[in-house]
Coordinates of C-alpha atoms in Angstrom, one line a residue:
M377 CA 10.2 -16.8 73.9
A378 CA 6.7 -16.1 71.9
R379 CA 4.3 -19.3 72.0
S380 CA 3.5 -20.5 68.5
N381 CA 0.0 -20.0 69.4
D382 CA 0.7 -16.3 70.1
D383 CA 2.2 -16.0 66.6
A384 CA -0.5 -17.4 65.3
A385 CA -3.3 -15.5 67.2
E386 CA -1.5 -12.4 66.0
M387 CA -1.8 -13.3 62.6
L388 CA -5.3 -13.6 63.0
R389 CA -5.6 -10.8 64.5
E390 CA -4.1 -8.9 61.6
F391 CA -6.2 -10.3 59.2
A392 CA -9.3 -9.4 61.5
E393 CA -8.1 -5.7 61.7
L394 CA -7.0 -5.3 57.7
L395 CA -10.5 -7.0 56.9
A396 CA -12.4 -4.1 58.7
I397 CA -10.2 -1.2 57.9
S398 CA -10.8 -2.4 54.0
G399 CA -14.4 -2.6 54.7
G400 CA -14.7 -6.4 54.8
P401 CA -17.6 -8.3 56.1
D402 CA -18.6 -7.9 59.6
C403 CA -19.5 -11.7 60.1
K404 CA -15.7 -12.3 58.1
V405 CA -14.0 -9.8 60.8
R406 CA -15.6 -11.6 63.7
V407 CA -14.9 -15.3 62.5
Y408 CA -10.8 -13.8 62.8
E409 CA -11.4 -12.1 66.1
K410 CA -12.5 -15.2 68.0
A411 CA -10.5 -17.8 66.2
A412 CA -7.5 -15.5 67.5
R413 CA -8.8 -15.3 71.0
S414 CA -9.5 -19.3 70.9
V415 CA -5.7 -19.9 69.4
A416 CA -4.1 -17.8 72.0
G417 CA -5.9 -19.4 75.1
Y418 CA -5.4 -22.7 73.8
P419 CA -3.7 -24.7 76.2
A420 CA -1.6 -26.9 74.0
D421 CA 0.6 -25.9 71.6
I422 CA -0.8 -26.0 68.1
A423 CA 2.3 -25.8 66.4
E424 CA 2.6 -29.5 65.5
L425 CA -1.2 -30.1 64.7
D426 CA -2.8 -30.9 61.5
E427 CA -6.1 -29.5 60.0
K428 CA -8.4 -31.7 61.9
A429 CA -7.1 -31.3 65.3
L430 CA -7.1 -27.5 64.6
R431 CA -10.4 -27.4 63.7
K432 CA -11.0 -29.1 67.1
I433 CA -10.1 -25.6 68.8
P434 CA -13.2 -23.3 69.2
D435 CA -14.0 -21.0 66.7
V436 CA -11.4 -22.3 64.3
G437 CA -12.6 -24.1 60.9
S438 CA -11.6 -25.2 58.3
H439 CA -10.7 -21.9 56.2
T440 CA -9.0 -20.6 59.6
A441 CA -7.3 -24.1 60.2
R442 CA -5.6 -23.9 56.6
K443 CA -4.4 -20.1 57.2
I444 CA -2.7 -21.4 60.3
L445 CA -0.9 -24.4 58.6
E446 CA 0.2 -22.1 55.7
Y447 CA 1.9 -19.8 58.4
F448 CA 3.5 -22.4 60.1
D449 CA 4.8 -24.1 57.1
T450 CA 6.1 -20.9 55.1
G451 CA 6.2 -18.3 57.7
S452 CA 3.5 -15.9 56.1
V453 CA -0.3 -15.8 54.4
G454 CA -0.6 -15.2 50.8
E455 CA -4.3 -14.1 51.4
L456 CA -2.9 -11.8 54.1
T457 CA 0.0 -10.3 52.2
T458 CA -2.3 -9.3 49.2
L459 CA -4.4 -7.8 52.0
R460 CA -1.3 -5.8 53.5
K461 CA -0.8 -4.3 50.2
Q462 CA -4.3 -3.0 49.9
V463 CA -4.4 -0.9 52.5
P464 CA -2.7 2.2 53.0
P465 CA -0.1 2.2 55.7
G466 CA -1.1 5.6 57.3
L467 CA -4.6 4.0 57.4
R468 CA -3.3 1.2 59.1
T469 CA -1.4 3.4 61.8
L470 CA -4.9 5.0 62.6
V471 CA -6.2 1.9 64.0
T472 CA -3.2 1.8 66.5
V473 CA -5.3 5.2 67.9
P474 CA -6.9 4.2 70.9
G475 CA -10.9 4.4 71.0
L476 CA -11.0 4.9 66.8
G477 CA -10.8 1.1 65.8
P478 CA -11.0 -0.4 62.7
K479 CA -14.7 0.5 61.6
H480 CA -14.4 4.4 62.4
A481 CA -10.5 4.3 60.9
H482 CA -12.2 3.2 57.6
Q483 CA -14.9 5.4 57.4
V484 CA -12.7 8.7 58.2
Y485 CA -10.5 7.5 55.5
E486 CA -13.4 7.1 52.9
E487 CA -15.4 10.0 54.0
L488 CA -12.7 12.6 54.9
G489 CA -9.7 10.8 53.1
I490 CA -7.7 10.7 56.5
T491 CA -4.7 8.5 56.7
S492 CA -2.4 9.6 59.3
V493 CA -3.2 10.8 62.9
D494 CA -2.1 14.4 61.8
G495 CA -4.6 14.6 59.8
L496 CA -7.0 13.2 62.4
L497 CA -5.9 15.6 64.8
H498 CA -6.8 18.5 62.5
A499 CA -10.2 17.0 61.8
L500 CA -10.9 16.9 65.0
H501 CA -9.7 20.7 65.5
E502 CA -11.9 21.5 62.8
H503 CA -15.0 19.4 64.7
R504 CA -15.4 17.6 61.1
L505 CA -15.8 14.0 62.6
R506 CA -19.0 14.8 64.3
E507 CA -20.3 15.3 61.0
L508 CA -19.7 11.7 60.1
R509 CA -23.0 9.2 60.3
G510 CA -22.9 7.3 64.1
W511 CA -20.8 10.1 65.2
G512 CA -21.8 13.3 67.3
E513 CA -20.2 15.6 69.6
K514 CA -19.5 13.2 72.7
S515 CA -18.0 10.4 69.9
E516 CA -15.7 13.2 69.0
D517 CA -14.9 14.4 72.6
N518 CA -14.4 10.8 73.7
L519 CA -11.6 10.6 70.9
A520 CA -9.7 13.5 71.6
R521 CA -9.6 12.2 75.2
S522 CA -8.3 9.1 74.4
L523 CA -5.7 10.6 72.0
R524 CA -4.7 13.4 74.8
E525 CA -4.2 10.4 77.5
A526 CA -2.2 8.3 74.7
H527 CA -0.2 10.9 74.4
S528 CA 0.6 11.7 77.9
A529 CA 1.7 8.1 78.2
G530 CA 4.7 9.0 76.1
G531 CA 4.6 6.0 73.7
R532 CA 5.2 3.6 76.5
V533 CA 4.4 -0.2 75.8
Q534 CA 2.5 -2.6 78.7
L535 CA 5.0 -4.8 80.8
G536 CA 3.7 -8.0 79.8
Y537 CA 4.8 -6.8 76.2
A538 CA 7.7 -5.7 76.9
L539 CA 8.8 -8.4 79.3
D540 CA 7.7 -10.9 76.3
L541 CA 9.7 -8.9 73.5
A542 CA 12.8 -8.6 76.4
S543 CA 12.9 -12.4 76.7
Q544 CA 12.9 -13.3 73.0
L545 CA 16.2 -10.5 72.7
L546 CA 17.9 -12.7 75.7
Y547 CA 17.5 -16.0 74.2
R548 CA 18.9 -15.0 71.1
I549 CA 21.9 -13.2 72.8
S550 CA 22.1 -15.8 75.4
G551 CA 22.8 -18.3 72.8
L552 CA 26.1 -16.5 71.6
P553 CA 29.4 -18.3 72.8
Q554 CA 31.0 -14.9 73.9
V555 CA 28.1 -14.2 76.4
R556 CA 28.7 -14.9 80.2
L557 CA 25.1 -13.4 81.8
A558 CA 22.5 -11.6 79.9
A559 CA 19.7 -10.0 81.4
Y560 CA 16.8 -6.9 81.7
A561 CA 17.2 -3.9 83.5
G562 CA 15.9 -0.6 83.9
S563 CA 12.3 0.2 84.5
L564 CA 11.8 -3.7 83.2
R565 CA 13.6 -5.1 86.1
R566 CA 11.7 -2.5 88.3
M567 CA 8.2 -4.1 87.1
R568 CA 6.7 -0.6 86.5
D569 CA 3.4 -1.3 84.8
T570 CA 4.7 0.6 81.4
V571 CA 8.1 0.7 80.0
G572 CA 9.8 3.1 77.5
D573 CA 13.3 1.6 76.3
I574 CA 13.9 -1.8 77.0
D575 CA 17.8 -2.0 78.9
L576 CA 19.7 -5.5 78.1
L577 CA 22.9 -6.1 80.0
V578 CA 25.5 -8.5 78.8
A579 CA 28.5 -9.9 80.5
A580 CA 31.0 -10.9 77.9
V581 CA 34.7 -10.4 77.5
D582 CA 34.7 -9.9 73.9
A583 CA 31.7 -7.3 72.9
E584 CA 32.3 -6.8 69.0
P585 CA 30.5 -10.1 67.5
I586 CA 27.5 -9.2 70.5
M587 CA 27.1 -5.8 68.7
A588 CA 27.1 -7.2 65.2
D589 CA 24.5 -9.3 65.9
V590 CA 22.2 -7.5 67.5
A591 CA 22.2 -5.2 64.9
G592 CA 21.7 -7.9 62.5
L593 CA 18.5 -9.3 64.2
P594 CA 15.4 -9.9 62.0
M595 CA 12.9 -8.0 64.8
V596 CA 15.4 -4.9 64.2
A597 CA 14.0 -2.2 61.9
R598 CA 17.0 0.9 62.2
V599 CA 20.0 1.1 63.8
L600 CA 20.0 3.8 66.3
A601 CA 23.3 3.4 67.3
H602 CA 26.3 0.8 67.3
G603 CA 29.5 1.5 69.2
P604 CA 31.8 -1.0 70.5
T605 CA 30.1 -2.1 73.7
K606 CA 26.3 0.0 73.2
T607 CA 24.2 -0.8 70.5
S608 CA 20.7 1.0 70.2
V609 CA 18.2 -0.4 67.7
L610 CA 14.4 0.4 66.9
T611 CA 12.3 -2.9 66.6
T612 CA 9.6 -3.5 64.2
T613 CA 7.1 -2.8 66.7
G614 CA 8.4 0.8 67.5
V615 CA 10.4 -0.6 70.7
Q616 CA 13.9 1.0 71.2
V617 CA 16.4 -1.5 73.0
D618 CA 19.8 -0.5 74.2
V619 CA 22.0 -3.4 74.8
R620 CA 25.5 -2.8 76.6
V621 CA 28.2 -5.5 77.1
V622 CA 30.2 -4.9 80.3
D623 CA 32.8 -7.4 81.6
P624 CA 31.7 -9.8 83.9
S625 CA 34.0 -8.4 86.6
V626 CA 31.5 -5.6 86.9
W627 CA 28.3 -7.8 86.4
G628 CA 26.8 -6.3 89.9
A629 CA 27.7 -2.8 89.5
A630 CA 26.4 -2.4 86.4
M631 CA 23.5 -4.0 87.0
L632 CA 22.6 -1.9 90.2
Y633 CA 23.5 1.2 88.1
F634 CA 21.3 0.2 84.8
T635 CA 18.4 -1.0 87.2
G636 CA 17.5 2.1 89.6
S637 CA 15.3 4.9 89.0
K638 CA 17.2 8.0 88.8
P639 CA 16.1 9.6 92.2
H640 CA 17.5 5.6 93.8
N641 CA 20.7 5.9 92.2
I642 CA 21.5 9.5 93.2
Q643 CA 20.6 8.4 97.1
V644 CA 23.2 5.6 96.8
R645 CA 25.8 7.2 95.1
E646 CA 25.5 10.1 97.8
L647 CA 25.9 7.4 100.3
A648 CA 28.9 6.7 98.5
V649 CA 30.4 10.2 98.5
R650 CA 29.5 10.1 102.4
A651 CA 32.1 7.6 102.9
G652 CA 34.7 8.7 100.3
L653 CA 33.7 6.4 97.4
K654 CA 32.8 6.6 93.9
L655 CA 29.9 4.5 92.4
S656 CA 29.8 3.9 88.7
E657 CA 28.4 1.2 86.4
Y658 CA 32.1 0.0 86.8
G659 CA 32.0 -0.6 90.3
L660 CA 32.5 1.0 93.6
F661 CA 36.0 3.0 94.0
D662 CA 38.4 4.1 96.9
V663 CA 38.1 8.4 95.7
A664 CA 41.7 8.7 97.3
T665 CA 43.1 6.0 95.6
G666 CA 41.2 5.3 92.7
R667 CA 41.0 1.4 93.8
L668 CA 38.2 -0.7 92.7
I669 CA 36.6 -2.4 96.1
V670 CA 33.7 -4.2 95.1
A671 CA 31.8 -4.6 91.5
E672 CA 31.0 -8.5 90.7
T673 CA 27.6 -8.7 93.0
E674 CA 25.3 -6.2 93.7
E675 CA 24.9 -7.4 97.2
E676 CA 28.7 -6.9 97.6
V677 CA 27.9 -3.2 96.5
Y678 CA 24.9 -3.0 98.6
Q679 CA 26.7 -4.2 102.1
R680 CA 29.9 -1.9 101.3
L681 CA 27.6 0.9 101.4
G682 CA 26.2 -0.3 104.8
L683 CA 22.6 -1.6 103.0
P684 CA 21.0 -5.1 102.6
W685 CA 20.7 -6.1 98.9
I686 CA 17.5 -3.6 97.9
P687 CA 15.1 -5.5 95.5
P688 CA 14.4 -4.4 92.2
T689 CA 10.7 -3.4 92.7
L690 CA 11.6 -1.2 95.5
R691 CA 14.0 0.6 93.8
E692 CA 12.4 4.1 93.1
G693 CA 13.4 6.4 95.4
T694 CA 10.8 6.4 97.5
G695 CA 12.1 5.7 100.8
E696 CA 13.4 2.2 100.1
V697 CA 17.0 3.5 100.8
E698 CA 16.2 5.2 104.3
A699 CA 14.2 2.0 105.2
A700 CA 17.2 -0.2 104.2
L701 CA 19.3 2.1 106.5
E702 CA 17.0 1.8 109.5
G703 CA 16.4 -1.9 109.1
R704 CA 12.9 -1.3 108.1
L705 CA 12.9 -3.0 104.3
P706 CA 9.9 -5.1 104.2
S707 CA 9.8 -9.0 103.7
L708 CA 7.9 -8.8 100.5
A709 CA 5.1 -11.3 99.2
D710 CA 6.9 -13.6 96.4
I711 CA 5.1 -15.7 93.6
G712 CA 6.1 -18.8 95.7
D713 CA 3.8 -17.3 98.9
I714 CA 0.8 -17.7 96.5
R715 CA -1.2 -20.5 97.1
G716 CA -4.2 -19.8 94.9
D717 CA -6.0 -17.6 92.3
L718 CA -9.4 -16.2 93.2
H719 CA -10.5 -14.3 90.2
T720 CA -10.6 -16.4 86.9
H721 CA -13.2 -17.3 84.0
T722 CA -14.4 -20.3 81.6
D723 CA -16.0 -20.5 78.5
L724 CA -19.5 -20.3 80.4
T725 CA -19.4 -16.8 80.2
D726 CA -16.3 -14.6 78.3
G727 CA -13.2 -17.3 78.7
V728 CA -11.9 -19.2 75.9
A729 CA -11.1 -22.6 77.9
S730 CA -13.5 -25.1 79.6
L731 CA -13.8 -25.7 83.5
T732 CA -11.7 -28.7 83.2
E733 CA -9.0 -27.1 81.2
M734 CA -8.5 -24.2 83.8
V735 CA -8.8 -26.7 87.1
A736 CA -6.0 -28.7 85.2
A737 CA -3.6 -25.9 84.4
A738 CA -4.5 -24.6 87.9
K739 CA -3.1 -27.9 89.2
K740 CA -0.1 -27.5 87.4
H741 CA 0.8 -24.1 89.3
R742 CA 0.5 -26.6 92.3
Y743 CA -2.0 -24.2 94.0
E744 CA -3.9 -25.3 97.2
Y745 CA -7.2 -24.2 95.8
Y746 CA -8.8 -22.3 93.1
A747 CA -11.6 -20.0 92.5
I748 CA -14.0 -19.9 89.5
T749 CA -15.7 -16.1 89.3
D750 CA -17.2 -16.3 86.1
H751 CA -19.8 -13.0 85.4
A752 CA -23.3 -12.6 86.9
P753 CA -26.5 -11.8 85.0
L754 CA -26.7 -8.2 84.9
L755 CA -23.3 -8.1 82.3
W756 CA -26.0 -9.0 80.0
M757 CA -23.7 -10.0 77.2
Q758 CA -22.5 -13.2 78.8
R759 CA -25.7 -14.6 79.1
M760 CA -25.4 -15.5 82.7
T761 CA -28.4 -17.1 84.5
T762 CA -29.3 -18.8 88.0
E763 CA -29.8 -22.1 86.5
K764 CA -26.5 -21.9 84.7
A765 CA -24.5 -20.8 88.0
L766 CA -26.0 -23.8 90.1
E767 CA -25.0 -26.0 87.1
Q768 CA -21.4 -24.9 87.2
R769 CA -21.5 -25.4 91.1
R770 CA -22.6 -29.1 90.3
R771 CA -19.6 -29.5 88.2
I772 CA -17.5 -28.1 90.3
R773 CA -18.2 -29.9 93.5
A774 CA -18.0 -33.3 91.3
L775 CA -14.6 -32.1 89.5
E776 CA -13.4 -31.4 93.4
R777 CA -13.7 -34.9 93.9
T778 CA -10.8 -36.3 91.7
A779 CA -9.0 -33.0 90.6
G780 CA -6.6 -32.8 93.7
I781 CA -7.1 -29.4 94.4
T782 CA -9.6 -27.5 96.3
L783 CA -12.3 -25.7 94.2
L784 CA -14.2 -22.4 95.2
H785 CA -17.0 -21.6 92.9
G786 CA -17.3 -17.8 93.1
T787 CA -19.1 -15.3 91.1
E788 CA -18.0 -11.7 89.3
L789 CA -20.5 -9.1 90.2
N790 CA -21.7 -6.1 88.0
I791 CA -21.4 -2.8 90.6
Q792 CA -24.3 -1.5 88.9
P793 CA -24.3 2.5 88.5
D794 CA -26.2 2.9 91.7
G795 CA -24.0 0.3 93.4
S796 CA -26.9 -2.6 93.5
L797 CA -25.5 -5.9 92.6
D798 CA -26.7 -9.0 90.5
W799 CA -28.4 -11.3 93.0
D800 CA -30.0 -11.2 96.0
E801 CA -28.1 -11.3 99.6
E802 CA -29.7 -15.1 99.9
F803 CA -28.2 -16.6 96.7
L804 CA -25.2 -14.9 97.2
S805 CA -24.3 -16.1 100.5
T806 CA -23.9 -19.6 98.7
F807 CA -21.3 -18.7 96.5
D808 CA -17.8 -19.7 98.3
I809 CA -16.1 -16.3 96.9
V810 CA -17.7 -13.3 95.4
V811 CA -15.5 -10.9 93.7
A812 CA -17.6 -7.3 92.8
S813 CA -16.3 -5.2 90.0
V814 CA -17.1 -1.8 88.0
H815 CA -17.7 -2.9 84.2
S816 CA -19.6 0.2 83.0
R817 CA -20.2 3.9 83.5
F818 CA -17.1 4.6 84.1
R819 CA -17.3 8.3 83.7
Q820 CA -19.3 9.0 87.0
S821 CA -18.6 12.0 89.3
R822 CA -16.4 11.2 92.0
E823 CA -18.9 11.3 94.4
E824 CA -21.0 8.9 92.6
M825 CA -18.2 6.3 92.0
T826 CA -17.2 6.7 95.5
A827 CA -21.1 6.1 96.5
R828 CA -21.2 3.1 94.2
V829 CA -17.9 1.1 95.3
L830 CA -18.8 2.1 98.8
R831 CA -22.3 0.2 98.5
A832 CA -20.6 -2.6 97.0
I833 CA -18.2 -2.9 100.0
E834 CA -20.5 -2.8 102.8
H835 CA -22.0 -5.5 100.9
P836 CA -21.9 -8.7 103.7
C837 CA -21.3 -11.3 100.7
V838 CA -18.4 -9.3 98.7
H839 CA -15.1 -10.7 99.7
V840 CA -13.0 -8.8 97.1
I841 CA -13.4 -5.8 95.0
G842 CA -12.3 -6.4 91.5
H843 CA -9.7 -4.0 89.6
P844 CA -10.7 -1.2 91.5
T845 CA -9.9 1.4 89.3
G846 CA -11.4 0.3 86.3
R847 CA -7.9 1.6 84.1
L848 CA -6.8 -0.6 81.0
I849 CA -3.0 0.9 80.5
G850 CA -3.2 3.2 77.4
S851 CA -6.8 2.9 76.6
R852 CA -9.2 3.6 79.5
P853 CA -8.1 5.9 82.5
P854 CA -9.1 5.2 86.4
V855 CA -12.3 5.7 87.3
D856 CA -12.5 9.0 89.6
L857 CA -12.4 7.6 93.3
D858 CA -12.0 9.3 96.8
H859 CA -9.3 6.2 97.4
D860 CA -8.8 7.1 100.9
A861 CA -12.4 6.6 101.8
V862 CA -12.5 3.3 99.7
F863 CA -9.5 2.2 101.8
R864 CA -10.9 3.2 105.0
A865 CA -14.0 1.3 104.3
A866 CA -12.4 -2.0 102.6
A867 CA -10.2 -2.2 105.9
R868 CA -13.1 -1.9 108.4
T869 CA -15.4 -4.2 106.6
G870 CA -12.6 -6.8 106.1
T871 CA -13.0 -6.7 102.2
A872 CA -9.9 -7.4 100.2
L873 CA -9.1 -5.0 97.5
E874 CA -7.7 -7.0 94.2
I875 CA -4.4 -6.5 92.6
N876 CA -5.7 -7.6 89.0
S877 CA -2.1 -9.3 87.8
S878 CA -3.5 -8.9 83.6
P879 CA -0.8 -6.6 82.0
E880 CA -3.4 -4.6 80.8
R881 CA -4.8 -3.8 84.2
L882 CA -2.2 -3.7 87.0
D883 CA -4.9 -2.7 89.1
L884 CA -4.5 -1.6 91.8
D885 CA -1.2 -0.4 91.0
G886 CA 1.8 -0.5 93.2
D887 CA 1.6 3.3 94.4
L888 CA -2.4 2.7 95.5
V889 CA -1.3 -0.6 97.1
R890 CA 1.5 1.0 99.3
R891 CA -1.5 3.6 100.2
A892 CA -4.0 1.3 100.9
R893 CA -1.3 -0.4 103.2
H894 CA -1.4 2.3 105.5
F895 CA -5.5 1.9 106.4
G896 CA -4.9 -1.9 107.0
V897 CA -6.2 -2.8 103.7
R898 CA -6.1 -6.6 102.7
F899 CA -5.4 -7.7 98.9
A900 CA -6.1 -10.4 96.4
V901 CA -3.5 -10.8 93.9
S902 CA -5.4 -12.7 91.4
T903 CA -5.5 -13.2 87.2
D904 CA -8.7 -12.8 86.0
A905 CA -7.7 -15.3 83.6
H906 CA -10.0 -15.7 80.4
A907 CA -7.6 -18.7 79.3
V908 CA -4.7 -21.2 80.4
P909 CA -2.1 -18.8 79.3
H910 CA -3.3 -16.2 81.7
L911 CA -2.7 -17.9 84.6
D912 CA 0.6 -16.9 84.1
Y913 CA 0.2 -13.5 84.8
L914 CA 0.4 -14.2 88.4
R915 CA 3.9 -12.9 88.1
F916 CA 2.9 -8.9 87.1
G917 CA 0.3 -9.1 89.9
V918 CA 3.1 -10.3 92.7
A919 CA 5.5 -7.4 91.1
T920 CA 2.6 -5.1 91.5
A921 CA 2.2 -6.0 95.0
Q922 CA 5.9 -5.5 95.7
R923 CA 6.4 -2.3 94.3
G924 CA 3.3 -1.6 96.9
W925 CA 5.6 -2.8 99.8
A926 CA 3.2 -5.7 100.5
G927 CA 4.0 -8.4 102.6
P928 CA 2.6 -12.0 102.7
D929 CA 0.2 -11.1 105.6
D930 CA -1.2 -8.6 103.3
V931 CA -2.3 -10.7 100.8
I932 CA -4.9 -13.3 101.3
N933 CA -4.4 -16.1 98.6
T934 CA -1.3 -16.5 100.3
Y935 CA -3.0 -17.7 103.3
S936 CA -3.6 -21.5 104.1
E937 CA -7.2 -23.0 102.8
A938 CA -8.5 -22.9 106.5
R939 CA -7.3 -19.0 107.1
L940 CA -8.6 -18.0 103.8
R941 CA -12.2 -19.5 104.9
R942 CA -11.9 -18.1 108.1
F943 CA -11.1 -14.4 106.6
L944 CA -14.1 -14.9 104.0
R945 CA -16.4 -15.9 106.9
E946 CA -15.4 -12.8 108.9
K947 CA -16.6 -10.3 106.3
S948 CA -20.3 -11.1 106.8
R949 CA -20.1 -11.5 110.6
A950 CA -18.3 -8.2 111.1
L951 CA -21.3 -6.5 109.2
T952 CA -23.3 -8.7 110.7
R953 CA -22.3 -7.5 114.0
R954 CA -22.7 -3.5 113.3

C-alpha cells in the first residue's frame, strides 16, 4: 500500500504543478515542490501528526501543514479543487510531455493556444516554438527528440510505480473471502525496468464476486472487458490491469504461463511437445490421454519437463532454458546477500534526511556497513566544500562509535566533460569509498563520452562508476558509450560499475550487466538514496542484477566488510603497480 507520506507528497506536487501551469509565482511553486520532497522523504508516518509536529518537517510551513491536515481529514483540499477547475484538462496533459514542464506548458498555451499533445506536435512540425521567448532551434529539437523517445517507450510505466499500483490492488483483492492466493505475473514479476499492462492472478473457486469487486474499485476509470474469470480495467492513471481468476488446483501452471515472456513460454511448450505433452495455463497434460499430469506448483511443472525451477527474473528466452537443461543456471544474488549500501545522500547536499536519520534507517535494514556519499564541489548547486566534507567525516566517526554499524565516509564525484574530477588525488585518498558519475553534458559524442568515463575508471581513487549510462527511464536516453571498452577497463582496473536501484534509473540495466559479466566486471548494487524510503529501492537493483545473471560474488556489497575493504584497496594498488 502507498504510504500516507506518499499520498500527501503527491497532493503537494500537484499543487506545485497546477500553480506553475496557471502562471503562479515561482516562489510559491518552489515552496510546494520542496515540501513534497521533504514529506516523501520523511522517515515517520505523518498521518497522525498535528500541525505543530508537521511544521517540524523541513520546508513545511504552517500554510502547507494546514493543507496536509485538510487532505487527511477530508480526502481533498478546497484550494486544490479550485485550481483543478481553472486549468484546462488538455493543458494538464501537456505537463506530462517529457522535456516541456509546467512553465513552458503555460507559455505554449498562453501564446500559441496549444492544449493537446497533437497541437504541440503540429507546432513543432511548423517550427513555431522556436519563435517564442526563451526558445530556439536547439530547444525545439530537444523537445521533439524527447517526444520521439517517449513515443518509443510505448506507454510503459516505471517498475516502481507499477509494483506500487499492483500492491495496492492485491491488498484489496486479497481481503476478499473467496480468494486463496493472489499475485502479480507478467513483466512485473520478471521485474522488467518498465511495465505495460499489469497482470494479476487470483486463485479462487468462486470468481464472480471478485470480478465484480475489481470493476468497482475506486482507482478504476473504465472497465475495458468484464467476463466470468477475467476483467480488464483502465486505472485513473492510465494503466491497464488484467485480473484473471483460476482454480487453486492449477495455480502453478497459470503462474508459469502468465509470467514468462513469449520466447520463454514457446521454448517450454516445445519441450512439452517433444515429450508428448501439452502445456497451458490449466496444467501439463498427456496428449494421448488428455490426463492432467501436474498443475499445482511451478516447481512440479518445470520438474516434469526435466527442468529446475527457473527464477522469474530470468524468464526472457535468452538462454535460460538451455542453461537449465545443461545444469548451468547461475546462483543469483539475492536481497538477503546484500550487506550494505554504497551510494547514499544526506541533507548536506541534495538529500532530505539528516545523517543521523539515514544511518538509523540503514541499521534497521541490518546492514553490516553503510556508505554516505554526498555530492562533491563541481556539482556547484550542492554547495559542497572541503571543509563541509571534513566536518561530515568527523560527525560520521563520532556517530559510528554508538551506531552499531560500520560507516564509510565517501563522496560522489562529478566526471567533468574532459574526465577530470572534483578533488585532487591526495584528498580523495582519504575517503573510504569514491563513486564517480556523469551529471552533465549527456550528449557528447561516443568518442568523447567513452574517453571521459575511461579517464575516471583509470583514476586510482575511483572505486565505483555511478549510474554508468546516465539514463532516466522515459525522460533521458542513455549516453552514447563504447560499452565493451568501458567493461574491459573496469575489469582490468578493478573498478566496480553501479547497478543503480532507483526505479527511474536501473542503471546498468540487466542486458548490460550480463554483457559486463563476460568481461569479469564487478558491480555495486546501491540505492542512490536521497531519503529514508529510498533505501527500500534495493529490491529493484537486486532484481536488475538477477536479470543480468549476476551472482553474489559479482556484487561487491555482498562481501564481508573485510573483503570489501580489500577490494577497495586493491584498486589503487593495481594501478600503482602498472
